[in-house]
GROMACS .gro file of C-alpha atoms in nm:
model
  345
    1UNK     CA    1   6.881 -10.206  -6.084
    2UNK     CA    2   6.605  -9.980  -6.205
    3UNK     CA    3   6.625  -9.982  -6.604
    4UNK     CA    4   6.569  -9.660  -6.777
    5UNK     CA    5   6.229  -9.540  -6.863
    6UNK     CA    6   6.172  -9.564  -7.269
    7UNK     CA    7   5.961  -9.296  -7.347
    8UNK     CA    8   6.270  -9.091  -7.467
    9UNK     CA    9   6.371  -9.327  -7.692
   10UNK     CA   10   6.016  -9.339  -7.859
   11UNK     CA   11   5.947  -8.950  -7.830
   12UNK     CA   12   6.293  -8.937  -8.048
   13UNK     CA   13   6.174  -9.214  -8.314
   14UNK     CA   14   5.839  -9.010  -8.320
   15UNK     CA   15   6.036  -8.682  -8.371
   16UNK     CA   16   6.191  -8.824  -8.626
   17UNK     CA   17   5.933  -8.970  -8.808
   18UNK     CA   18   5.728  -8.622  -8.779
   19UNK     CA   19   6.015  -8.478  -8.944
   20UNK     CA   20   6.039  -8.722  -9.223
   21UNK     CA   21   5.660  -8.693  -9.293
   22UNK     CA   22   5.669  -8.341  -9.282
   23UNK     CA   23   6.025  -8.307  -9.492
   24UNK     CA   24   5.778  -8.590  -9.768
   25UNK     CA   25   5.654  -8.330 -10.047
   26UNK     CA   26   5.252  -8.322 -10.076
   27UNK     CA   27   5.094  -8.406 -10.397
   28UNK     CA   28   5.028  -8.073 -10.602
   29UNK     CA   29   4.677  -8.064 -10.699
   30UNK     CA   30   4.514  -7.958 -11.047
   31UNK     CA   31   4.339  -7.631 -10.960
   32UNK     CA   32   3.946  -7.658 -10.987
   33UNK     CA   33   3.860  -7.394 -11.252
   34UNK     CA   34   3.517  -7.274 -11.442
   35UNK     CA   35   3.691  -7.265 -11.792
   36UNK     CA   36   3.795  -7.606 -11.741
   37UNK     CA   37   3.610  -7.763 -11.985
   38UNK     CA   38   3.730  -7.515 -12.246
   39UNK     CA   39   4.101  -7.566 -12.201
   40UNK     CA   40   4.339  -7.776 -12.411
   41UNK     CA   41   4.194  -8.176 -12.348
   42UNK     CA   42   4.404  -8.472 -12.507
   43UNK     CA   43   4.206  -8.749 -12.469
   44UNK     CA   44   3.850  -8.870 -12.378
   45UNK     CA   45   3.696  -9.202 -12.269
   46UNK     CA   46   3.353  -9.383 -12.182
   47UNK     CA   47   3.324  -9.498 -11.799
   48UNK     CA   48   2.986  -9.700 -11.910
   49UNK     CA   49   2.734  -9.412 -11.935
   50UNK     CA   50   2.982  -9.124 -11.822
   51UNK     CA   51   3.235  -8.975 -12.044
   52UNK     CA   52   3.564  -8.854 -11.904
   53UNK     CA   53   3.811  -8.602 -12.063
   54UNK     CA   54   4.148  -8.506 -11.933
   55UNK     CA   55   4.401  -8.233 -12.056
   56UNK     CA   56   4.663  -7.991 -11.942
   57UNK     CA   57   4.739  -7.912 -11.591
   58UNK     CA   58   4.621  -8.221 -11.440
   59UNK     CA   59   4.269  -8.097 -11.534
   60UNK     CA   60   3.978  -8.455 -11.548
   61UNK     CA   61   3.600  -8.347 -11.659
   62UNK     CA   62   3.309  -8.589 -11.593
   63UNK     CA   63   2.957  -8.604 -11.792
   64UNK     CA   64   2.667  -8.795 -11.679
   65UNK     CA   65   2.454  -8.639 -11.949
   66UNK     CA   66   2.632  -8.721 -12.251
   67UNK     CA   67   2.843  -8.407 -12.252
   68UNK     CA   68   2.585  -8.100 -12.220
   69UNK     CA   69   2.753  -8.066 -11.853
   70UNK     CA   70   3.097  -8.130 -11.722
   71UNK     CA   71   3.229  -8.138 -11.356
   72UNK     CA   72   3.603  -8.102 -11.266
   73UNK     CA   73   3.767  -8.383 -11.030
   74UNK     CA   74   3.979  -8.250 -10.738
   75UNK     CA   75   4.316  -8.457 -10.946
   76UNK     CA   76   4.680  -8.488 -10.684
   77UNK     CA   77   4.866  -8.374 -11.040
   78UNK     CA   78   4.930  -8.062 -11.258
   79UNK     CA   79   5.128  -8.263 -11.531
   80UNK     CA   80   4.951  -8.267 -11.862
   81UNK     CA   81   4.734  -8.544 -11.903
   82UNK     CA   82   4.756  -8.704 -12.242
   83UNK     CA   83   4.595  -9.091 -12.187
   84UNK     CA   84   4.229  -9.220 -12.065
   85UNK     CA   85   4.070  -9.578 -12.045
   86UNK     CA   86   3.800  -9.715 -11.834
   87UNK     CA   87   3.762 -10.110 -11.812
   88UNK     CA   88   3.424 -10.076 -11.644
   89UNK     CA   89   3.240  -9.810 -11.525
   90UNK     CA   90   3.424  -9.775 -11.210
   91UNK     CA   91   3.765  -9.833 -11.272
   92UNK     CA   92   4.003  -9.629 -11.489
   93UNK     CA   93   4.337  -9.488 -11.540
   94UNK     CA   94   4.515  -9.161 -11.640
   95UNK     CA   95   4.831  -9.101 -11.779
   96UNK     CA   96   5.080  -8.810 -11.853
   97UNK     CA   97   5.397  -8.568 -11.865
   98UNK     CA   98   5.652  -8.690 -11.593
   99UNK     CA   99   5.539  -9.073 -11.623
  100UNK     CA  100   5.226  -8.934 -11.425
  101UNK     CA  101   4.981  -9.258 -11.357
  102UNK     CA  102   4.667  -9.194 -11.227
  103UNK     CA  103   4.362  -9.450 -11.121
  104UNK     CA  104   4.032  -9.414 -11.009
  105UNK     CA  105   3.748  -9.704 -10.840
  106UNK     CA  106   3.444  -9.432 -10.827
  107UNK     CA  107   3.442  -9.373 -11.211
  108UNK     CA  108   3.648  -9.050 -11.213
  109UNK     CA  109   3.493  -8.868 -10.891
  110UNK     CA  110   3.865  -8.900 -10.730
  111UNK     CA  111   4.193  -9.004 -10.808
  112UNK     CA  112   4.536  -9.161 -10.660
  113UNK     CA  113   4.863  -9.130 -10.757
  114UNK     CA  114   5.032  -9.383 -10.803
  115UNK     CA  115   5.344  -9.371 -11.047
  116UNK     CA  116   5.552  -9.056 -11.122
  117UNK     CA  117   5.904  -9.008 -11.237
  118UNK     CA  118   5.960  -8.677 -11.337
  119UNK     CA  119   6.340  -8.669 -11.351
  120UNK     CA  120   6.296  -8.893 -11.671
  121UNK     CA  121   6.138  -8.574 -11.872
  122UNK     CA  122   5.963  -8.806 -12.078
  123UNK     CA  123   5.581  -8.836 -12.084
  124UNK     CA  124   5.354  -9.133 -12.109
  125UNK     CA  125   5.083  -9.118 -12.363
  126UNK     CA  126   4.874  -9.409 -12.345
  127UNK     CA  127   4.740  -9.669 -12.144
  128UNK     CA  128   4.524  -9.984 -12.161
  129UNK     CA  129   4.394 -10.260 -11.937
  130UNK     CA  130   4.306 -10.611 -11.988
  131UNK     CA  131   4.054 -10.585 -11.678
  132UNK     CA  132   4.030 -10.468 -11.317
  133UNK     CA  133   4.406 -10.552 -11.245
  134UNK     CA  134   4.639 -10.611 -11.585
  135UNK     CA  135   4.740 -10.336 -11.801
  136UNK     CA  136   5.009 -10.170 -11.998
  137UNK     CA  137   5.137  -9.761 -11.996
  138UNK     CA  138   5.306  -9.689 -12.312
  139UNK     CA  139   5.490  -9.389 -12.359
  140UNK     CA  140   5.829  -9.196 -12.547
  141UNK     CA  141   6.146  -9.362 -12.612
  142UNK     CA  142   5.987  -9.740 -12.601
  143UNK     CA  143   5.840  -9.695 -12.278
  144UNK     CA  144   5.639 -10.003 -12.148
  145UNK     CA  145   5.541 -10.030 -11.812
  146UNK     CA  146   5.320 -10.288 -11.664
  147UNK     CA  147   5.083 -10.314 -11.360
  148UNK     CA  148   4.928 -10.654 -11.242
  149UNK     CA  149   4.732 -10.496 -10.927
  150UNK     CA  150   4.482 -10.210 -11.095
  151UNK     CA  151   4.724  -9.999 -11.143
  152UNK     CA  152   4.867  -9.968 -10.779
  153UNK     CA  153   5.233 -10.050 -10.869
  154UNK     CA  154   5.417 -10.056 -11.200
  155UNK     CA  155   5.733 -10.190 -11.347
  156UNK     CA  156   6.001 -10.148 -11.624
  157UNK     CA  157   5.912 -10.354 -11.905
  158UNK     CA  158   6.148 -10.397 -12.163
  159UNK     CA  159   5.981 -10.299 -12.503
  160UNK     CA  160   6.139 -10.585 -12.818
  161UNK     CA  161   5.918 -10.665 -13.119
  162UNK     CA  162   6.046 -10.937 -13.315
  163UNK     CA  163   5.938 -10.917 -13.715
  164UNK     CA  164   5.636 -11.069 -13.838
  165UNK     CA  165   5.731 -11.408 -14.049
  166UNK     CA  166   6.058 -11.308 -14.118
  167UNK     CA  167   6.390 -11.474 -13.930
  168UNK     CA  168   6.508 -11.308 -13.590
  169UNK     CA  169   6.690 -10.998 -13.641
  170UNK     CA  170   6.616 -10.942 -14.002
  171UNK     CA  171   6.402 -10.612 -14.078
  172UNK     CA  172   6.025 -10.725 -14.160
  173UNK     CA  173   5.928 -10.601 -14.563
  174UNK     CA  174   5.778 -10.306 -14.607
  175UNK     CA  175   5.478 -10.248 -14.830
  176UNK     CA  176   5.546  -9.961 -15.076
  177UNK     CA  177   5.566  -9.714 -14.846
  178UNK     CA  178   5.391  -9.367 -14.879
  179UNK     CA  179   5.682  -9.074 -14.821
  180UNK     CA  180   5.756  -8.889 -14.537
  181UNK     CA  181   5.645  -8.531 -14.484
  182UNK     CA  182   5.878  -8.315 -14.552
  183UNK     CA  183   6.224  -8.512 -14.478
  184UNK     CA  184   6.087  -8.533 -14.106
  185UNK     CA  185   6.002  -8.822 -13.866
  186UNK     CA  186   6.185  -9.104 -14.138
  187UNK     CA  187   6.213  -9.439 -14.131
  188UNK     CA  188   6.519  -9.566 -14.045
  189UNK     CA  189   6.610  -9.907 -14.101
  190UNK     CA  190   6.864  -9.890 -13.793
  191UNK     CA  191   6.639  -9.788 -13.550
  192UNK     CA  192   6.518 -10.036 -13.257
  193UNK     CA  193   6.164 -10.068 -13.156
  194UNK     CA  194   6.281  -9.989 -12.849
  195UNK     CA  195   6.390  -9.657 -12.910
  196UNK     CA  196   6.037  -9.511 -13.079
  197UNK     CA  197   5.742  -9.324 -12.953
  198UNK     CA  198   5.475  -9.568 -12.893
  199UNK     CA  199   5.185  -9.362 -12.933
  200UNK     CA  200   4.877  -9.518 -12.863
  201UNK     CA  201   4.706  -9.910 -12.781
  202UNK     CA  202   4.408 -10.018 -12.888
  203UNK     CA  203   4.300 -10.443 -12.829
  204UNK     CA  204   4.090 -10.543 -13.099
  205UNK     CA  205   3.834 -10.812 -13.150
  206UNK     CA  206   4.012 -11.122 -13.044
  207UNK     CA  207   4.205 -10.987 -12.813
  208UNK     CA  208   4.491 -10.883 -13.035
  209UNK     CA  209   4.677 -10.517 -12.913
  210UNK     CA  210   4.766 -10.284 -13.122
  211UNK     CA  211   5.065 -10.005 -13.089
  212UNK     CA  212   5.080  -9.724 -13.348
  213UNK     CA  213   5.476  -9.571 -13.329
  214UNK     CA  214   5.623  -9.267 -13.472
  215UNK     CA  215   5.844  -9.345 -13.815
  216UNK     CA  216   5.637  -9.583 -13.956
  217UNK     CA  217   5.588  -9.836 -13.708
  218UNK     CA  218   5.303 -10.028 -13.608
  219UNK     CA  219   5.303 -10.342 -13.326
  220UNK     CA  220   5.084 -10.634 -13.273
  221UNK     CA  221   5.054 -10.843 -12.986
  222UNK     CA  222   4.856 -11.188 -12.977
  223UNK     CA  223   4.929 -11.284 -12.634
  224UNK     CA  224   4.789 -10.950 -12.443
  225UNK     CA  225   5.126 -10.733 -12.428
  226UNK     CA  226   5.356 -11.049 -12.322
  227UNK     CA  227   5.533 -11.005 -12.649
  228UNK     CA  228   5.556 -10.784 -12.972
  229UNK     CA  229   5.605 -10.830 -13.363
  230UNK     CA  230   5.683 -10.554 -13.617
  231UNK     CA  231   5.397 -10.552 -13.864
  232UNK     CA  232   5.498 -10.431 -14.224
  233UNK     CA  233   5.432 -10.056 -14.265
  234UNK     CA  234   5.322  -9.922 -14.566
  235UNK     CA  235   5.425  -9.566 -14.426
  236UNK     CA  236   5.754  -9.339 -14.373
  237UNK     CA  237   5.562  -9.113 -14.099
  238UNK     CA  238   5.440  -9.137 -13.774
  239UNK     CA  239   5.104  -9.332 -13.681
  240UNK     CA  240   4.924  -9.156 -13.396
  241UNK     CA  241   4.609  -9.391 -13.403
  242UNK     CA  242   4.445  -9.757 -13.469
  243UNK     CA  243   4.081  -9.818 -13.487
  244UNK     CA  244   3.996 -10.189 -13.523
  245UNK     CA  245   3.677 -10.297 -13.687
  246UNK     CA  246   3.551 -10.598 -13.723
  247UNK     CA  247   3.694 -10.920 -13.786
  248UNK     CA  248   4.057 -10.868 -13.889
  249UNK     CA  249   4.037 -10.551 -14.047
  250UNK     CA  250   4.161 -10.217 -13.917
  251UNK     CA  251   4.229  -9.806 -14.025
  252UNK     CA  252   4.579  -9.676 -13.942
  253UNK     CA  253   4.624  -9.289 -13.963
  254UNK     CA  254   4.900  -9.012 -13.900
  255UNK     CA  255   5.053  -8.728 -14.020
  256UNK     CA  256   4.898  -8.524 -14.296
  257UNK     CA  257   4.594  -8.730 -14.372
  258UNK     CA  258   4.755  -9.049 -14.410
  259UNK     CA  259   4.562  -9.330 -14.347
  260UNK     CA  260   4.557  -9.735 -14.445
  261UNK     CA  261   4.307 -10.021 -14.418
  262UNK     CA  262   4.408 -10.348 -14.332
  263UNK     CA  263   4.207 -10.654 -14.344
  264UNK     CA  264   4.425 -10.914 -14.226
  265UNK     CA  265   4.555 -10.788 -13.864
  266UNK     CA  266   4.798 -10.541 -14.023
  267UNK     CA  267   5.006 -10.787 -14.274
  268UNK     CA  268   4.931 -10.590 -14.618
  269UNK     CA  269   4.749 -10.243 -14.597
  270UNK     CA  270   4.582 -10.008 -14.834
  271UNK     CA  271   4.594  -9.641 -14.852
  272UNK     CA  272   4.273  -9.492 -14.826
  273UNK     CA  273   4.173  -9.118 -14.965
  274UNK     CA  274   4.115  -8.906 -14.648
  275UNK     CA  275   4.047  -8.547 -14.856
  276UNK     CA  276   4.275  -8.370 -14.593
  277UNK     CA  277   4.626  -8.297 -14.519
  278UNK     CA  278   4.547  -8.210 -14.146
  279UNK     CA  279   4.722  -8.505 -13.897
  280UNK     CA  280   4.434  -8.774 -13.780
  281UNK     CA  281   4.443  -8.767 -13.413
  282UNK     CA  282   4.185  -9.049 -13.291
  283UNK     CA  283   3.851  -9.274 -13.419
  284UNK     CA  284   3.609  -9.457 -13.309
  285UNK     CA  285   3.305  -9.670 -13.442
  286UNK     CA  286   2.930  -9.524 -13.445
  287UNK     CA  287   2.803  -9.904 -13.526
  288UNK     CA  288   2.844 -10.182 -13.750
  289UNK     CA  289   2.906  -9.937 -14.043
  290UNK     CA  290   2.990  -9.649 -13.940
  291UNK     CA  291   3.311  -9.485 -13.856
  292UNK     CA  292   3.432  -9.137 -13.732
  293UNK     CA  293   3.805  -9.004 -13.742
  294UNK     CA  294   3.929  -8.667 -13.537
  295UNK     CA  295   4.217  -8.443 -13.648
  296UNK     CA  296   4.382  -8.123 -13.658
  297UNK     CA  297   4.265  -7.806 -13.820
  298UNK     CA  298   3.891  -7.872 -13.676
  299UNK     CA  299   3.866  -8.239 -13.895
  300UNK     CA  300   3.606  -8.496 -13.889
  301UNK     CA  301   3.541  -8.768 -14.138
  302UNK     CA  302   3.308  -8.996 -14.134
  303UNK     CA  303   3.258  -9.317 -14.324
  304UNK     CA  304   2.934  -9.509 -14.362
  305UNK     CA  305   3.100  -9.817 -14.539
  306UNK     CA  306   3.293  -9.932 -14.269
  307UNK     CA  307   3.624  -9.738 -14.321
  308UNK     CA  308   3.633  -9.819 -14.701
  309UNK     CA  309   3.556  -9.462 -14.806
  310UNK     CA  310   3.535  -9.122 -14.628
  311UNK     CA  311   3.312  -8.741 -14.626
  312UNK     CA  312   3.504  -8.463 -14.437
  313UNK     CA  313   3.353  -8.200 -14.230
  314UNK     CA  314   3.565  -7.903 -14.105
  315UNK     CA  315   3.473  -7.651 -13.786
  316UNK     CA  316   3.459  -7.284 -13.888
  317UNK     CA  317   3.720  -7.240 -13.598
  318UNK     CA  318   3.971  -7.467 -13.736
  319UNK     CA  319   4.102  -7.595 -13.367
  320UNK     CA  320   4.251  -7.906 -13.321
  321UNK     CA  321   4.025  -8.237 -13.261
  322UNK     CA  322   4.274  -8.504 -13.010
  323UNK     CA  323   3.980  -8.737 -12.964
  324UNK     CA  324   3.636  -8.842 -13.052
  325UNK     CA  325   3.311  -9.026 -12.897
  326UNK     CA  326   3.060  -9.127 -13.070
  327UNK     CA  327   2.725  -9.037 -12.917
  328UNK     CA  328   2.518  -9.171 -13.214
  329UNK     CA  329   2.512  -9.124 -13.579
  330UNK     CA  330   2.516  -8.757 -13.563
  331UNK     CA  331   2.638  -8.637 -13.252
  332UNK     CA  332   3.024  -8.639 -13.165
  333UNK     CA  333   3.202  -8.552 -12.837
  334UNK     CA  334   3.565  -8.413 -12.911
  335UNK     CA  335   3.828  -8.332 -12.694
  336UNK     CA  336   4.087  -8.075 -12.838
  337UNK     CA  337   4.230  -7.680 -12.857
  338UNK     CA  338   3.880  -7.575 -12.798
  339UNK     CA  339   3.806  -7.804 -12.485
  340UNK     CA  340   3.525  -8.023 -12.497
  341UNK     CA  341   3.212  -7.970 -12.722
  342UNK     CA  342   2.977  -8.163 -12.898
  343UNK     CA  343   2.943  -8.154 -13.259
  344UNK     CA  344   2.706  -8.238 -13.496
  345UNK     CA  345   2.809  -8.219 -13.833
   0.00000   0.00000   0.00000
């Protein structure tokens, strides 16, 4: 008996497949534009000597001459882009709008997709990494996720803090807090960890993270991310940055100006006169002694006593500052509402 030939069979499966491929959506890429660099940029980060910026519509800039010229990476995403960090030179990761994760291995020439969930409508707004293959996305709502292979795959991570010296399930003390603007963004006793905006990660000296939350809370980790504790806040509002300096110490800072020193990895904290009202967005150190913060409303300060005191220096143009680099003592590259620039003020 003659058995039947199987090249139907396999033109079918092929057929099939063809149409499954072709039925698979393509990745939407940002759209390459020569007003890039002056368009609304979130967030910027050193890739050794290169900085990288990234923004709305998917849009990633590159400088290899300390920000006098940018050039715009071909990115498979138009979600807004709100999270940068670079553990080398080479390797880095993006995040954004629609739990959008992004990585690159050629320090920000090209990117891959590789997380994206945009029927949560919920963005991500920061990431970190340990090195080339463990790191944490943090995002609205309490959302953790974690990646042990560079960033290739991701998972859930449930976010619960436990308070700092106090017994499981009792609220940690708070440390005469500073009120709330305007009745808005509260502290609530009731509310879960788990349920806040965790707003940005920074590791300190050490090792210890760092996660500054809307309504007053701020996280520490001492095991790299594997768990949390609620750090007494001495704040009603929400905390959109942490800058460690040396040692244990460390600047907090938020809405309208507010902003606290602690020197003891975030157990008591002191407020410190900012001179502005406008939110602090970002910071970063300049050296041993010197620090710069960003904000809103076109706001730098700048301390030369190692975040104990600060001067303020406003742009003409008033436009938002989202983040800061420190190029030296006097030159600052800021991401914002008025792209990327370089200020020296």
């Amino acid at each position: 008996m003659t058995r039947p030939r199987s090249f139907p069979i396999c033109g079918c499966a092929a057929l099939v497949a063809a149409q499954a491929f072709a039925q698979e959506p393509l990745p939407e890429y940002s759209i390459v534009a020569p007003l890039a660099p002056k368009s609304l940029l979130l967030d910027a980060a050193r890739a050794g000597a290169r900085l990288v910026v990234a923004g709305e519509r998917g849009i990633v800039l590159t400088s290899d001459d300390e920000g006098k010229t940018w050039k715009q990476a071909k990115v498979p995403t138009r979600a807004t882009l709100t999270g940068v960090y670079f553990v080398d030179d080479k390797h880095g990761w993006v995040v954004g709008q629609d739990e959008v994760i992004l990585r690159t291995e050629d320090g920000g020439a090209n990117w891959q997709l590789t997380h994206s969930a945009p029927e949560k409508e919920q963005p991500l707004l920061d990431v970190w990494f340990r090195d080339r293959d463990h790191g944490l996305a943090i995002g609205a709502y309490g959302t953790m996720l974690a990646s042990s292979d560079g960033g290739r795959t991701w998972e859930q991570r449930t976010f619960d803090a436990q308070p700092l010296d106090s017994p499981k399930g009792k609220a940690p003390p708070r440390a005469a807090p500073a009120a709330a603007e305007s009745g808005e963004d509260e502290f609530d006793e009731a509310t879960s960890p788990s349920d806040v905006h965790l707003n940005a990660i920074v590791q300190a000296p050490g090792g210890r993270l760092y996660i500054a939350g809307e309504a007053g809370h701020l996280f520490r980790s001492d095991d790299f991310g594997q768990t949390w504790i609620v750090l007494p806040s001495p704040y009603e509002g929400s905390f959109f940055g942490i800058l460690p300096l040396d040692a244990d110490a460390l600047l907090a800072f938020g809405l309208r100006g507010n902003l606290f020193r602690s020197n003891d990895q975030g157990r008591t904290w002191t407020q410190i006169p900012s001179g502005t009202e406008a939110m602090l967005t970002d910071g970063a150190r300049i050296d041993e002694d010197s620090v710069v913060l960003s904000g809103l409303a076109g706001t730098l300060l700048v301390s030369n006593d190692d975040g104990a005191s600060f001067n303020i220096s406003q742009q003409s143009d008033r436009k938002g500052l989202a983040s800061v680099i420190a190029l030296d003592a006097r030159r600052f590259v800021v991401a914002g509402e008025g792209g990327v620039r370089t200020l020296s003020p």
